[in-house]
Coordinates of C-alpha atoms in Angstrom, one line a residue:
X1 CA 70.3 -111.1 -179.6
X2 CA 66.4 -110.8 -178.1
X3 CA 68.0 -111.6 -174.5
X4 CA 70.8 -109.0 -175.1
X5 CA 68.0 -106.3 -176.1
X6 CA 66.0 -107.3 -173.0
X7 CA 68.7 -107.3 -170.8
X8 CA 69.8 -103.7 -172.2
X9 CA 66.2 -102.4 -171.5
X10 CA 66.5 -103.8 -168.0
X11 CA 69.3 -101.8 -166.6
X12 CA 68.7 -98.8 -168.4
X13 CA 65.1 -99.1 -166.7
X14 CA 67.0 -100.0 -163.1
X15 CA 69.2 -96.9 -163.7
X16 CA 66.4 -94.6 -164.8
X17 CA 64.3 -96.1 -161.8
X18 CA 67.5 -95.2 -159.7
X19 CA 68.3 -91.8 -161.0
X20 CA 64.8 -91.2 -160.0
X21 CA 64.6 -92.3 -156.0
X22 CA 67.9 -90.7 -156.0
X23 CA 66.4 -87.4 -157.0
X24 CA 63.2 -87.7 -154.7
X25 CA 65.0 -88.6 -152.1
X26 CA 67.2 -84.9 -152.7
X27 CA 64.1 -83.0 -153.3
X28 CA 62.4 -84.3 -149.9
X29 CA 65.7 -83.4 -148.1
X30 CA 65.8 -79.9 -149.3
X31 CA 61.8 -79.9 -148.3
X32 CA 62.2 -80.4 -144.7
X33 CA 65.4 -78.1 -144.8
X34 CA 62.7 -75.1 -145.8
X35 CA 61.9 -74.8 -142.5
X36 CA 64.9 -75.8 -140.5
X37 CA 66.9 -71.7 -140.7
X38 CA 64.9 -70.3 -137.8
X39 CA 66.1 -70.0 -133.6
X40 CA 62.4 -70.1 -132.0
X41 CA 61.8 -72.9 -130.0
X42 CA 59.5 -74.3 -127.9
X43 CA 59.1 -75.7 -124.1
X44 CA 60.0 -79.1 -125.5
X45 CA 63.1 -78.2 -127.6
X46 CA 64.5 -76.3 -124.9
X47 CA 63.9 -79.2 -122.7
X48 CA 65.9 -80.9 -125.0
X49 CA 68.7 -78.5 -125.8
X50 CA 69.1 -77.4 -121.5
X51 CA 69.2 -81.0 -120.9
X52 CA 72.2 -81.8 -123.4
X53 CA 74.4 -79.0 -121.8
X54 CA 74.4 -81.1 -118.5
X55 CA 77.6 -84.2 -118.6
X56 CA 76.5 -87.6 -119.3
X57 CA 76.2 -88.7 -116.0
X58 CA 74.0 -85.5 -115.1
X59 CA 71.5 -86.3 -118.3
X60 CA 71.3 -89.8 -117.4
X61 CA 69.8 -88.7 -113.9
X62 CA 68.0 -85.8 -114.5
X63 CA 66.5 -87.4 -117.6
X64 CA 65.4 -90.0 -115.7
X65 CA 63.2 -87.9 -113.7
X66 CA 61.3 -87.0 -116.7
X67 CA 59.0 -89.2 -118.6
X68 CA 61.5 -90.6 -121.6
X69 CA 64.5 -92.5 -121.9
X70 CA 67.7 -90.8 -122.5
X71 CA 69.2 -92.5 -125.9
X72 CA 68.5 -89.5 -127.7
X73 CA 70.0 -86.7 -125.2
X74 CA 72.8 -88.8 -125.1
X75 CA 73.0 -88.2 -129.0
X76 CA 72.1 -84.9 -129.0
X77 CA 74.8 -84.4 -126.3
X78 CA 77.6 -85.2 -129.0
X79 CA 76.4 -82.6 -131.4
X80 CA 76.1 -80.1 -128.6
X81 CA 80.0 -80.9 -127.7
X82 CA 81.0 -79.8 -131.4
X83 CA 78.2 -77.5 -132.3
X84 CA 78.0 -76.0 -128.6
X85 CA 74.0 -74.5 -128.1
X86 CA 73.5 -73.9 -131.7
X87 CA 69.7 -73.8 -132.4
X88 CA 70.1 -74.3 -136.2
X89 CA 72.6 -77.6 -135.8
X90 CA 70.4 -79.4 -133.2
X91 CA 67.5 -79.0 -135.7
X92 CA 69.5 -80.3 -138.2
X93 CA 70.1 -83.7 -135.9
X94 CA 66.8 -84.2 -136.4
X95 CA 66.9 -83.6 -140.0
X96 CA 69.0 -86.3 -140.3
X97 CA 67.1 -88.5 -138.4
X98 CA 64.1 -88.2 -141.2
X99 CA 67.3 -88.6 -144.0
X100 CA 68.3 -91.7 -142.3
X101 CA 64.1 -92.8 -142.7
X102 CA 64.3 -92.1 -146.2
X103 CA 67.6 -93.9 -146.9
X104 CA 65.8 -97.5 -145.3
X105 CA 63.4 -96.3 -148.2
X106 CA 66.5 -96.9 -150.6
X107 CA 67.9 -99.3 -149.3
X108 CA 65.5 -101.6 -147.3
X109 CA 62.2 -101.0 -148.8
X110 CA 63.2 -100.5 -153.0
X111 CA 64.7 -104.2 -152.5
X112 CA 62.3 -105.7 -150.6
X113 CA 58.6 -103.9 -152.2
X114 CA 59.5 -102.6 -156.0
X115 CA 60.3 -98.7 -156.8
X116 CA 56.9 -97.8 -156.9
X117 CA 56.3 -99.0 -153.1
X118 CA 59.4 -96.6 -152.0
X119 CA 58.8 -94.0 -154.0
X120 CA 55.9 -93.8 -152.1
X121 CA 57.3 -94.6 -149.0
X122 CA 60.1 -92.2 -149.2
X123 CA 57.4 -89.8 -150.1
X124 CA 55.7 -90.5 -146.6
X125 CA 58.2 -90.8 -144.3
X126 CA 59.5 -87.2 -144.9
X127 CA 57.0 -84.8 -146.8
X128 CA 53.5 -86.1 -144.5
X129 CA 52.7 -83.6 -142.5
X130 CA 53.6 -85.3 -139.1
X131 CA 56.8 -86.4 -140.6
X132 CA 57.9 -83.3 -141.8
X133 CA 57.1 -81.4 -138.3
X134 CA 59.1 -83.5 -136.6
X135 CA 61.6 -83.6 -139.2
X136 CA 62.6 -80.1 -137.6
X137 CA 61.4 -80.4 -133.8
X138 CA 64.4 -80.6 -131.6
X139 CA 63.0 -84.0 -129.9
X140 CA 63.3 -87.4 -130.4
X141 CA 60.7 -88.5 -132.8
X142 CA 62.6 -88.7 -136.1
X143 CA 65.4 -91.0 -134.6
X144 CA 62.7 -93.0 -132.8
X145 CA 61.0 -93.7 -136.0
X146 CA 64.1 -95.0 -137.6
X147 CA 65.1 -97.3 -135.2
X148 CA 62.0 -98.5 -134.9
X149 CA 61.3 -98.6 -138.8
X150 CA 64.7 -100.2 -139.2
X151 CA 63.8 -103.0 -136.6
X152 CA 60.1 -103.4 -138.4
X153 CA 62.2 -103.9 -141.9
X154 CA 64.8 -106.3 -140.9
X155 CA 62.1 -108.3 -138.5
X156 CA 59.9 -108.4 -141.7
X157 CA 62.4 -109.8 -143.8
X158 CA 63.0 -112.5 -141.1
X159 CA 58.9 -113.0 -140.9
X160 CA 58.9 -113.9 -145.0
X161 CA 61.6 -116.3 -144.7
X162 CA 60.3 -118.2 -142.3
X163 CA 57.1 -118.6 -143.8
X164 CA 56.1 -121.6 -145.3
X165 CA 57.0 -122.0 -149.1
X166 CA 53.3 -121.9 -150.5
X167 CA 52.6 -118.8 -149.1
X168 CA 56.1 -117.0 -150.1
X169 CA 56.3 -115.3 -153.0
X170 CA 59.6 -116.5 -154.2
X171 CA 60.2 -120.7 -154.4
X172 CA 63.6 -120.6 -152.9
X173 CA 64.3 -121.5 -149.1
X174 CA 66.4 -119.5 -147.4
X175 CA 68.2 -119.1 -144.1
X176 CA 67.8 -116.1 -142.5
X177 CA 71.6 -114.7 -142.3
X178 CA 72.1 -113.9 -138.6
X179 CA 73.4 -110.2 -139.2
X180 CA 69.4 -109.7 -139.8
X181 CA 68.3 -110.9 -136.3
X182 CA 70.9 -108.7 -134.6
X183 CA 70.1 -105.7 -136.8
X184 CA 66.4 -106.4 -135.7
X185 CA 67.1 -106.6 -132.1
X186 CA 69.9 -104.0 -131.8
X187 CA 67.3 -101.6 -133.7
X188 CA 64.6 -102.6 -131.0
X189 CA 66.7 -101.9 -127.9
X190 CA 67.6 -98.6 -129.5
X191 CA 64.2 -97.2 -129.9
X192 CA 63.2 -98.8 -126.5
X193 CA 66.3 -96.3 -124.8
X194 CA 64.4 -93.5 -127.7
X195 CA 61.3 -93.3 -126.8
X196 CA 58.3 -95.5 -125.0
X197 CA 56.0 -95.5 -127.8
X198 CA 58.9 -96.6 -130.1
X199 CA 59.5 -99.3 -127.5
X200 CA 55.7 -100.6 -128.3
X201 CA 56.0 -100.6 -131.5
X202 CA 59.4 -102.9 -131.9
X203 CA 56.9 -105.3 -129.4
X204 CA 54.4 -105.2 -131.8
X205 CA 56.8 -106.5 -134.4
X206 CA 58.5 -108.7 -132.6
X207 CA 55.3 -110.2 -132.0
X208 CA 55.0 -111.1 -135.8
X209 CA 58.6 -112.5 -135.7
X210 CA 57.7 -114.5 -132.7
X211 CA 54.5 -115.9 -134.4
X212 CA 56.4 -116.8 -137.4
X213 CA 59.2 -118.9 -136.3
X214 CA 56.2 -120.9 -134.2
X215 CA 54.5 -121.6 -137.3
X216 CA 58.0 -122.5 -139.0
X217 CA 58.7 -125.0 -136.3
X218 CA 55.0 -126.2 -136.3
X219 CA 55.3 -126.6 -139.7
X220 CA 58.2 -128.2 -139.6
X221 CA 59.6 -131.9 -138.6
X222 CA 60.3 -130.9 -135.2
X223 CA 64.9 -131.0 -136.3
X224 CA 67.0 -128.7 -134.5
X225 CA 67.2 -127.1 -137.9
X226 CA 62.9 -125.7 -137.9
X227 CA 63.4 -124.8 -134.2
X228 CA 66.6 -122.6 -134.5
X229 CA 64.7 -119.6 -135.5
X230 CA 62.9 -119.7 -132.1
X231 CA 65.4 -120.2 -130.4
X232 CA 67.7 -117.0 -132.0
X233 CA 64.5 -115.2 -131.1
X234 CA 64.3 -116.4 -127.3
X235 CA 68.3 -115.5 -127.4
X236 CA 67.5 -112.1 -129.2
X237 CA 64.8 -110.9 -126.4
X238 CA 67.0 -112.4 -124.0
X239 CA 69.9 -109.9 -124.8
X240 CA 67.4 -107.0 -125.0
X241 CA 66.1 -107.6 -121.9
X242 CA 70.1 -108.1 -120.2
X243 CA 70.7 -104.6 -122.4
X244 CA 67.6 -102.8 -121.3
X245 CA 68.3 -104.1 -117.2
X246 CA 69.9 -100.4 -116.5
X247 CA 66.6 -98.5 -117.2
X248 CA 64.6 -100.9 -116.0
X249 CA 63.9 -99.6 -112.7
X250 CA 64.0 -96.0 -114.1
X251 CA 60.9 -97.2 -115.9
X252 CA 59.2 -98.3 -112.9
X253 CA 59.9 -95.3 -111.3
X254 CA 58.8 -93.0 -113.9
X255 CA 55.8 -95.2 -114.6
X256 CA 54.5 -94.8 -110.5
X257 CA 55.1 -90.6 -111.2
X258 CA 52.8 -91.0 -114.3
X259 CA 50.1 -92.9 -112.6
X260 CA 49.9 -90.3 -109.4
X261 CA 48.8 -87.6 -112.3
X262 CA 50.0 -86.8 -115.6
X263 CA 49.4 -83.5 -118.2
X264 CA 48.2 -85.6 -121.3
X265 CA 44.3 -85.6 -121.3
X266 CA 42.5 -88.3 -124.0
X267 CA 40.5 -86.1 -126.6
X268 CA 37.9 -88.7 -127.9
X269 CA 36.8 -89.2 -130.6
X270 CA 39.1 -86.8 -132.0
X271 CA 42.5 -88.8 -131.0
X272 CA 40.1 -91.9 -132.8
X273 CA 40.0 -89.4 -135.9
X274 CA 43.8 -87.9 -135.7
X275 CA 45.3 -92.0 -135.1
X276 CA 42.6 -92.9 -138.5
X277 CA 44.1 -90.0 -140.8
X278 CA 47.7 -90.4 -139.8
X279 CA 50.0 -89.2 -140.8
X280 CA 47.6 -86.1 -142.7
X281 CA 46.2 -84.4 -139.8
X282 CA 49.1 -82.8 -138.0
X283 CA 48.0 -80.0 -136.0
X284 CA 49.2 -77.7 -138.7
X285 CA 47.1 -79.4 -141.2
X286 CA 43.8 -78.9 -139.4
X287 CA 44.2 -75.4 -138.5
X288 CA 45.1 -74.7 -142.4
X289 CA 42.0 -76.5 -143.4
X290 CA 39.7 -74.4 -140.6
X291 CA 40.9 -72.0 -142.2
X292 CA 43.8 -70.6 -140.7
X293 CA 46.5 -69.2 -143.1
X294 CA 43.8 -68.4 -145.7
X295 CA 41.4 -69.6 -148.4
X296 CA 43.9 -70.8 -151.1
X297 CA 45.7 -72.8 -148.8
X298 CA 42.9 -74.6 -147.2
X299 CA 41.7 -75.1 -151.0
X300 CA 44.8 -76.5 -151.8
X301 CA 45.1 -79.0 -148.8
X302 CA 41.3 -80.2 -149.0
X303 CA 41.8 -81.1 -152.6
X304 CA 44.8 -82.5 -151.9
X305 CA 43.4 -85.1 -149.3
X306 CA 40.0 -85.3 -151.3
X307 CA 42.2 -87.2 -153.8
X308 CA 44.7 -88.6 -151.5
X309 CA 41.8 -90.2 -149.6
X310 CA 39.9 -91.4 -152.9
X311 CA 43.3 -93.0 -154.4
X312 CA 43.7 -94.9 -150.9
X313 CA 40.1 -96.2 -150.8
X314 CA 40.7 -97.3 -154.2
X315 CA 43.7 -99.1 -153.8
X316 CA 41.7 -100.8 -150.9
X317 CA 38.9 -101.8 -153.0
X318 CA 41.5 -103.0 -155.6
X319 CA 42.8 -105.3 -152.6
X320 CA 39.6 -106.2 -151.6
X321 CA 38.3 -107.7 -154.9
X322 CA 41.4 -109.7 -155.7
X323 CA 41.5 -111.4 -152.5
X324 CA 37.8 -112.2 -153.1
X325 CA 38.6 -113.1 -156.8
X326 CA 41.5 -115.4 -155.5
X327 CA 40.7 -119.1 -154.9
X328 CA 39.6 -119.8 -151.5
X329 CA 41.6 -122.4 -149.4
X330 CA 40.5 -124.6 -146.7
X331 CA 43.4 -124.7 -145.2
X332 CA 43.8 -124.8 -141.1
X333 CA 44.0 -121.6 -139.1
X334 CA 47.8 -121.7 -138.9
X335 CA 47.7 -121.4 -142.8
X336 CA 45.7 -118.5 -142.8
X337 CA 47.4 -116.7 -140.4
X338 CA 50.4 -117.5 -142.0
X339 CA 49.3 -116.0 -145.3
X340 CA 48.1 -112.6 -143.0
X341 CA 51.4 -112.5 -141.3
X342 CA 52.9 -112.8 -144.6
X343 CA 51.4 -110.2 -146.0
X344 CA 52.6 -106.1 -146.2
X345 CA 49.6 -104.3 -145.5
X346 CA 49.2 -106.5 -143.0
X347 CA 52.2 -106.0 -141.1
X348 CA 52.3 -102.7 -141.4
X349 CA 48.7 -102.0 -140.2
X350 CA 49.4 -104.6 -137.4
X351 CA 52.4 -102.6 -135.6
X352 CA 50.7 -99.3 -136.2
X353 CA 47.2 -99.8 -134.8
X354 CA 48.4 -102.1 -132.7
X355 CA 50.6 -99.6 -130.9
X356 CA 48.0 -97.1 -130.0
X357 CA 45.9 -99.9 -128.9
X358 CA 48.4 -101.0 -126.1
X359 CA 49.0 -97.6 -125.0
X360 CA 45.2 -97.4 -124.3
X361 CA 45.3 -100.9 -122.5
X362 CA 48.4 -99.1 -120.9
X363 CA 46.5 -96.2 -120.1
X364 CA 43.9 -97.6 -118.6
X365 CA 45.9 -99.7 -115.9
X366 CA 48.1 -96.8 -114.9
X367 CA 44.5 -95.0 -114.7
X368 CA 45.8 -91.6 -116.4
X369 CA 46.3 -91.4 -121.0
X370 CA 49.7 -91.3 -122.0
X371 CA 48.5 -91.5 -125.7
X372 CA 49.3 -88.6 -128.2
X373 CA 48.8 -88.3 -131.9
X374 CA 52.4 -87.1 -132.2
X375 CA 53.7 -89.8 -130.0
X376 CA 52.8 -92.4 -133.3
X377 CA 55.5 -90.6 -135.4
X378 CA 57.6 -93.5 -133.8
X379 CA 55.4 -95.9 -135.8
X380 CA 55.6 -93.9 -139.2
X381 CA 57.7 -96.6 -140.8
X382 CA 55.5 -99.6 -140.6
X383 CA 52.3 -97.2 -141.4
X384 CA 54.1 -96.1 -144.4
X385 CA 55.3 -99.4 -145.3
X386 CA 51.8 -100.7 -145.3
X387 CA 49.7 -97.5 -147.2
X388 CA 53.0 -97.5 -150.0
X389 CA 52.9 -101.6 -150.7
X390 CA 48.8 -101.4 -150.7
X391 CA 49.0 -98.5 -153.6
X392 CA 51.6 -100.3 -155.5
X393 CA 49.5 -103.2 -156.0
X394 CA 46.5 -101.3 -157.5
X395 CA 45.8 -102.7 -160.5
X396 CA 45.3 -99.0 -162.0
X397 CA 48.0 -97.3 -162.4
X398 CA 47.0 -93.7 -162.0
X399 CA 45.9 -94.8 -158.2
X400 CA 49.8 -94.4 -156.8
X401 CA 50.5 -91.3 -158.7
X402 CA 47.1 -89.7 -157.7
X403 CA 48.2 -90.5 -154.4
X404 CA 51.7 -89.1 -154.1
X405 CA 49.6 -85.7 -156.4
X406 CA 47.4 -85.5 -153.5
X407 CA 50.4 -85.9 -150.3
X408 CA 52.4 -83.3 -152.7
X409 CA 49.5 -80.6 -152.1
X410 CA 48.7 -81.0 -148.4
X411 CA 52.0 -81.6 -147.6
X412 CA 53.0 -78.4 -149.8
X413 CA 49.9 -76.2 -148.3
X414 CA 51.0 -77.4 -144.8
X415 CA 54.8 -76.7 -145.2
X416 CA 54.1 -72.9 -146.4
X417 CA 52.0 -72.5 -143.2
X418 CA 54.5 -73.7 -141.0
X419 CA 57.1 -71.6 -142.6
X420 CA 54.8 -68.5 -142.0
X421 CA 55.0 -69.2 -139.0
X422 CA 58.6 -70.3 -138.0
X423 CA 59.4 -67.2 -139.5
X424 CA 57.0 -65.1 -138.1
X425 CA 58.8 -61.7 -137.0
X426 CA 56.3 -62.2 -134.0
X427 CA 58.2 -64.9 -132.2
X428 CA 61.3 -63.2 -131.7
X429 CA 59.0 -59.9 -129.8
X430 CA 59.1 -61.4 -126.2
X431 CA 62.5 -62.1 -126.3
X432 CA 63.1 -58.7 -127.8
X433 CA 61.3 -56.9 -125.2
X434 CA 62.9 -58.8 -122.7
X435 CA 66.4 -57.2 -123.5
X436 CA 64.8 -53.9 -123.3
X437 CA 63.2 -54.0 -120.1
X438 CA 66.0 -56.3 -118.3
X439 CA 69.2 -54.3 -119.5
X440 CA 70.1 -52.1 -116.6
X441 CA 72.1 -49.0 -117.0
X442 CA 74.8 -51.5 -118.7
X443 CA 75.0 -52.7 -114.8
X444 CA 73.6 -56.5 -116.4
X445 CA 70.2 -58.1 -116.8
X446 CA 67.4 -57.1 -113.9
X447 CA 66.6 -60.3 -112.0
X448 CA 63.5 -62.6 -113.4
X449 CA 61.1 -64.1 -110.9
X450 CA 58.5 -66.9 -112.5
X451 CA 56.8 -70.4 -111.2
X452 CA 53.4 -69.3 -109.7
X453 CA 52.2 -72.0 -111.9
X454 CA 54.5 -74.9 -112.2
X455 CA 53.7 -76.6 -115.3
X456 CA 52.5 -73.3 -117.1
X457 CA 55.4 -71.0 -116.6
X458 CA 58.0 -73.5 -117.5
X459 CA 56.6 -72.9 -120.9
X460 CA 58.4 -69.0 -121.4
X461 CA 60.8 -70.0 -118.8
X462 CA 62.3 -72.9 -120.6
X463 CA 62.9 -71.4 -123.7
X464 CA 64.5 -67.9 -122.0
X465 CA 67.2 -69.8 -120.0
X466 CA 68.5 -71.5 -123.6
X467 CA 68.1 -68.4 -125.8
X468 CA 69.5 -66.0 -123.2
X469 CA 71.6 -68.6 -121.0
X470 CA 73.1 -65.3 -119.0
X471 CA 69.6 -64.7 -117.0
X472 CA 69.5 -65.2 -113.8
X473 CA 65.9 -66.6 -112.8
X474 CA 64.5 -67.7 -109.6
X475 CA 61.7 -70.1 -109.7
X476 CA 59.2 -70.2 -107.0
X477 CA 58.7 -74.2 -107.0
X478 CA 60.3 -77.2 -107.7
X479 CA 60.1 -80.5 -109.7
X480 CA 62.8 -82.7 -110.5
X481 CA 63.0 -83.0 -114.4
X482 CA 63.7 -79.0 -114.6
X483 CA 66.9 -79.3 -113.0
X484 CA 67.8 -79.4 -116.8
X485 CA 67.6 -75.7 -117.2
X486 CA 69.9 -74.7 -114.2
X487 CA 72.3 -73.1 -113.3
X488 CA 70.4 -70.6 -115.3
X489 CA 67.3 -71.3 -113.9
X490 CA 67.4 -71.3 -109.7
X491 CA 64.3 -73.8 -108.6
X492 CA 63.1 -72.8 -104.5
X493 CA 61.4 -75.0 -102.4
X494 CA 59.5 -72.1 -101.0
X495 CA 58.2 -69.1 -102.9
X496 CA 59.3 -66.9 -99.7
X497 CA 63.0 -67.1 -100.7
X498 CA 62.4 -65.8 -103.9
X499 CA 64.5 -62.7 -104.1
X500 CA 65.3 -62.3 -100.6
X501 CA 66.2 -58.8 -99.4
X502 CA 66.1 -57.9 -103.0
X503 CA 65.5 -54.3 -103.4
X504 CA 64.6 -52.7 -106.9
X505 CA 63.0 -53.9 -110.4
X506 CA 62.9 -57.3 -111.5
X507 CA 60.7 -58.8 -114.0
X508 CA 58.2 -61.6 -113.5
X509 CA 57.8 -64.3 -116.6
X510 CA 54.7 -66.5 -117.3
X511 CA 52.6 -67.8 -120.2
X512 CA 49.3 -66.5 -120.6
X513 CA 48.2 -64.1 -117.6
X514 CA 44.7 -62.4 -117.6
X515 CA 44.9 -59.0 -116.4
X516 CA 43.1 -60.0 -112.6
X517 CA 46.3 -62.4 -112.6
X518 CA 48.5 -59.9 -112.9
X519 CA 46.7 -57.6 -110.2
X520 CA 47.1 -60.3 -107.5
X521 CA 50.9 -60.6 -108.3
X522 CA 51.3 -57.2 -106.2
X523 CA 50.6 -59.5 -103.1
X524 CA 52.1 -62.5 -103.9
X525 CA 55.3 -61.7 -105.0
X526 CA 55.5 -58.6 -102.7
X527 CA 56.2 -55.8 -105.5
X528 CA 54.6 -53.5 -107.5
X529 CA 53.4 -53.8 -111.1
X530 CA 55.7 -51.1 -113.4
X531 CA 54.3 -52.4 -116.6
X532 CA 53.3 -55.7 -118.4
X533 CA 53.0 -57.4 -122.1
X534 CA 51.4 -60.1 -123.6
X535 CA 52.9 -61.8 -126.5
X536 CA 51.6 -64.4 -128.7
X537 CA 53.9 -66.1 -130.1
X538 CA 52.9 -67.8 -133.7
X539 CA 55.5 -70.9 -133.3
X540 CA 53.8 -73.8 -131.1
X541 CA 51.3 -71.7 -130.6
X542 CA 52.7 -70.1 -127.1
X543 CA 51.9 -67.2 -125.0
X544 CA 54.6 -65.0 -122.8
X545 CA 53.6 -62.8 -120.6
X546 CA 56.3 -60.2 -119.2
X547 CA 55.7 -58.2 -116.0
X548 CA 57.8 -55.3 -114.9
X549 CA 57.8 -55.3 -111.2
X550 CA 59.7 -52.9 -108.6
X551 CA 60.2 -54.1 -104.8
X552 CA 61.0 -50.8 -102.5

């Protein structure tokens, strides 16, 4: 009767547990969705969106001229064939790129790491304030940080199987079942084709897989039987490699264009501090807590990391004091490393830091950065994985919910400021004004003229040619990745052609131009100045600048 009762309690515990992720896992849905009904984009979603209007074969070539694979347009470019250039259902791809993180939360992590541990997780991987900004970019990062994520989880499970029995948790041997080593590697290849940084990352646990079926053979009796595992994982990178041959001289290609000069510049020590408080201090979140968006919000998100931060140092000085409390062993070094590549945290903290460290190394021996804070999104999953198992071993209960009390507030403060500004009536002005100025008699749109400076006015020029795919723009310079945006946009190899014989008003586009900038485009472009405008636009932080210009 006892066992009936127990066994009574048990389920109706496992369904209440359920009906719970179930409903967390709703309410951090319909949290990103806050801030996905808006049509402002940026330079890099129109990059994306542009690109995805060209056929396959065209993204496949123009994308390789840029500085990322192509796995993602090629997605993208399915959406766009039954969506066409919708704004709102390409943001919503990316959406479900953060649902599909928080279902491996369900269904990977809540098996594998308790309900507490996903709970958390699930909490991270969509409401943190990186995760939830990329959650609505149009760009890769949320798809990169599930196949990536989904590669770390399955190669995990394969690490703690192949560990030796005294340091598993569970008694039981067990064969790794072979649909786990082709879910690991298929995963891997996919974020390698996602993104570069994802492609690190999949190393970096790949690495653990690799060190853990040496120890299982070292540890074993030398039987065909303790060597398979390395030899499915020789035959796993083998097939990667043979899957990845097509873009492998893409790679080198785009690898010599980044080492002749790139745009990223390293901010130390504040990438040291932005990689340390990941994924908290979005760019978002630091403006909010300088101050921008007002007092109660910055109130709200410094209490809420003041306690984050104090619940995460004390789960770490939980973990501290029961590994010194534990019995020491003097085992060999292969013994110890097995019980580190064993454990979680471990992991988790391995992949993460230990993807931003090879993109320094990287860095360093191409001789320009390529690192970015935003670029780790693509590790989210294996950071997560590690700060959620950490604070559901705290031995004080309240440590995990102060936590998640804590992510709720910044990530709430930081989610209201974004959707101030995603909705700001400010960033629809330039575009706006742009119909006024460019509308001609109802003859059709004047003429636009832009590309003094390459790589700065790309950044109005980009997004105009998506949202207004009917202007005709002439760009007075050249570079191979921007073939995306024709045929709207018309890229010269010399400024000279620009308009030639043209007689009448045009208007000349640009980001942010100073008013002695504007003087000297008289001479340049051969026109007068009629009138100009400056617009700051809220979302991404971008400028326009609009110049109405008449050639007689």
């Amino acid at each position: 009767m006892g066992d009936m009762v127990r066994g009574a309690r048990i389920r109706v515990g496992a369904s209440v547990s359920s009906i719970a992720l179930a409903a967390l896992t709703l309410s951090v849905i319909l949290f990103n969705l806050v801030a996905a009904f808006h049509g402002n984009i940026w330079f890099d979603e129109s990059y994306s969106m542009a690109l995805t209007s060209h056929t396959l074969p065209e993204i496949i070539a123009i994308g390789a001229t840029d500085v990322h694979p192509v796995l993602y347009y090629v997605m993208l470019r399915i959406i766009y064939l039954v969506f066409g250039p919708s704004v709102l259902a390409m943001r919503l791809f990316s959406v479900c790129g953060m649902a599909a993180c928080v279902l491996l939360g369900w269904g990977v992590v809540r098996k594998d790491y308790g309900n507490v541990a996903a709970a958390l997780f699930i909490a991270l991987v969509s409401i943190s304030p990186w995760a939830a900004a990329e959650a609505v970019d149009i760009r890769m990062y949320s798809w990169a940080a599930f196949f990536t994520g989904l590669s770390f989880l399955y190669s995990m499970r394969i690490v703690r199987v192949l560990l030796p029995l005294e340091v598993r948790s569970d008694a039981a041997e067990t064969a790794v079942p072979r649909h786990w080593w082709v879910v690991a590697f298929a995963a891997a290849l996919a974020a390698a084709y996602t993104h570069y940084f994802a492609a690190i990352a999949s190393f970096m646990s790949m690495s653990l897989v690799l060190a853990s079926a040496w120890l299982h053979a070292r540890a074993g009796s030398s039987s065909a039987v303790d060597r398979a595992p390395l030899h499915f994982f020789w035959r796993g990178v083998g097939l990667c490699l043979l899957g990845y041959l097509p873009w492998i001289i893409v790679v080198i290609g785009q690898t010599a264009m980044v080492s002749r000069g790139f745009w990223i510049k390293l901010d130390f020590p504040n990438a040291l501090l932005t990689l340390c408080t990941f994924p908290f201090t979005s760019e978002v979140t630091i403006d909010l807590m300088e101050g921008d968006g007002g007092g109660a919000l910055a109130c709200v998100c410094w209490a809420g990391a003041a306690l984050a931060a104090a619940c995460l140092l004390r789960a770490a000085t939980c973990a501290w004091r029961s590994r010194a409390a534990s019995p020491r062993t003097s085992g060999a070094m292969q013994d110890r490393l097995a019980r580190a590549l064993g454990d979680a945290v471990v992991q988790g903290a391995f992949v993460f830091f230990g993807t931003a460290l090879l993109t320094l190394v990287v860095g360093l021996l191409l001789g320009q950065a390529i690192f970015m804070t935003r670029y780790m999104v693509c590790a989210l999953i294996p950071l997560s994985v590690s700060i959620a198992v950490l604070l559901a071993r705290a031995n004080k209960k309240w440590v995990p919910f102060g936590f998640a009390v804590g992510l709720i507030l910044v990530s709430t403060g930081v989610q209201v400021r974004s959707c101030q500004i995603a909705y700001d009536e400010r960033n629809a002005e330039p575009v706006a004004y742009y119909d006024q100025v460019t509308l001609d008699g109802g003859q059709g749109r004047l003429p636009v003229v832009a590309g003094r400076n390459l790589f700065g006015d790309i950044q109005a020029v980009g997004p105009l040619s998506v949202l207004v795919p009917e202007a005709k723009i002439e760009y007075l310079d050249a570079w191979l990745a921007y073939d995306a945006f024709t045929p709207t946009v018309t890229f010269l190899e010399h400024g000279a052609e620009a308009l030639d014989g043209y007689v009448g008003r045009f208007v000349y586009l640009a980001g942010r131009l100073s008013e002695s900038d504007i003087e000297r485009l008289e001479d340049e472009v051969g026109a007068s100045v009629v009138s100009s405008r400056v617009f700051e636009r809220p979302y991404r932080d971008t400028c326009w600048t609009i110049v109405l210009m008449e050639r007689r």
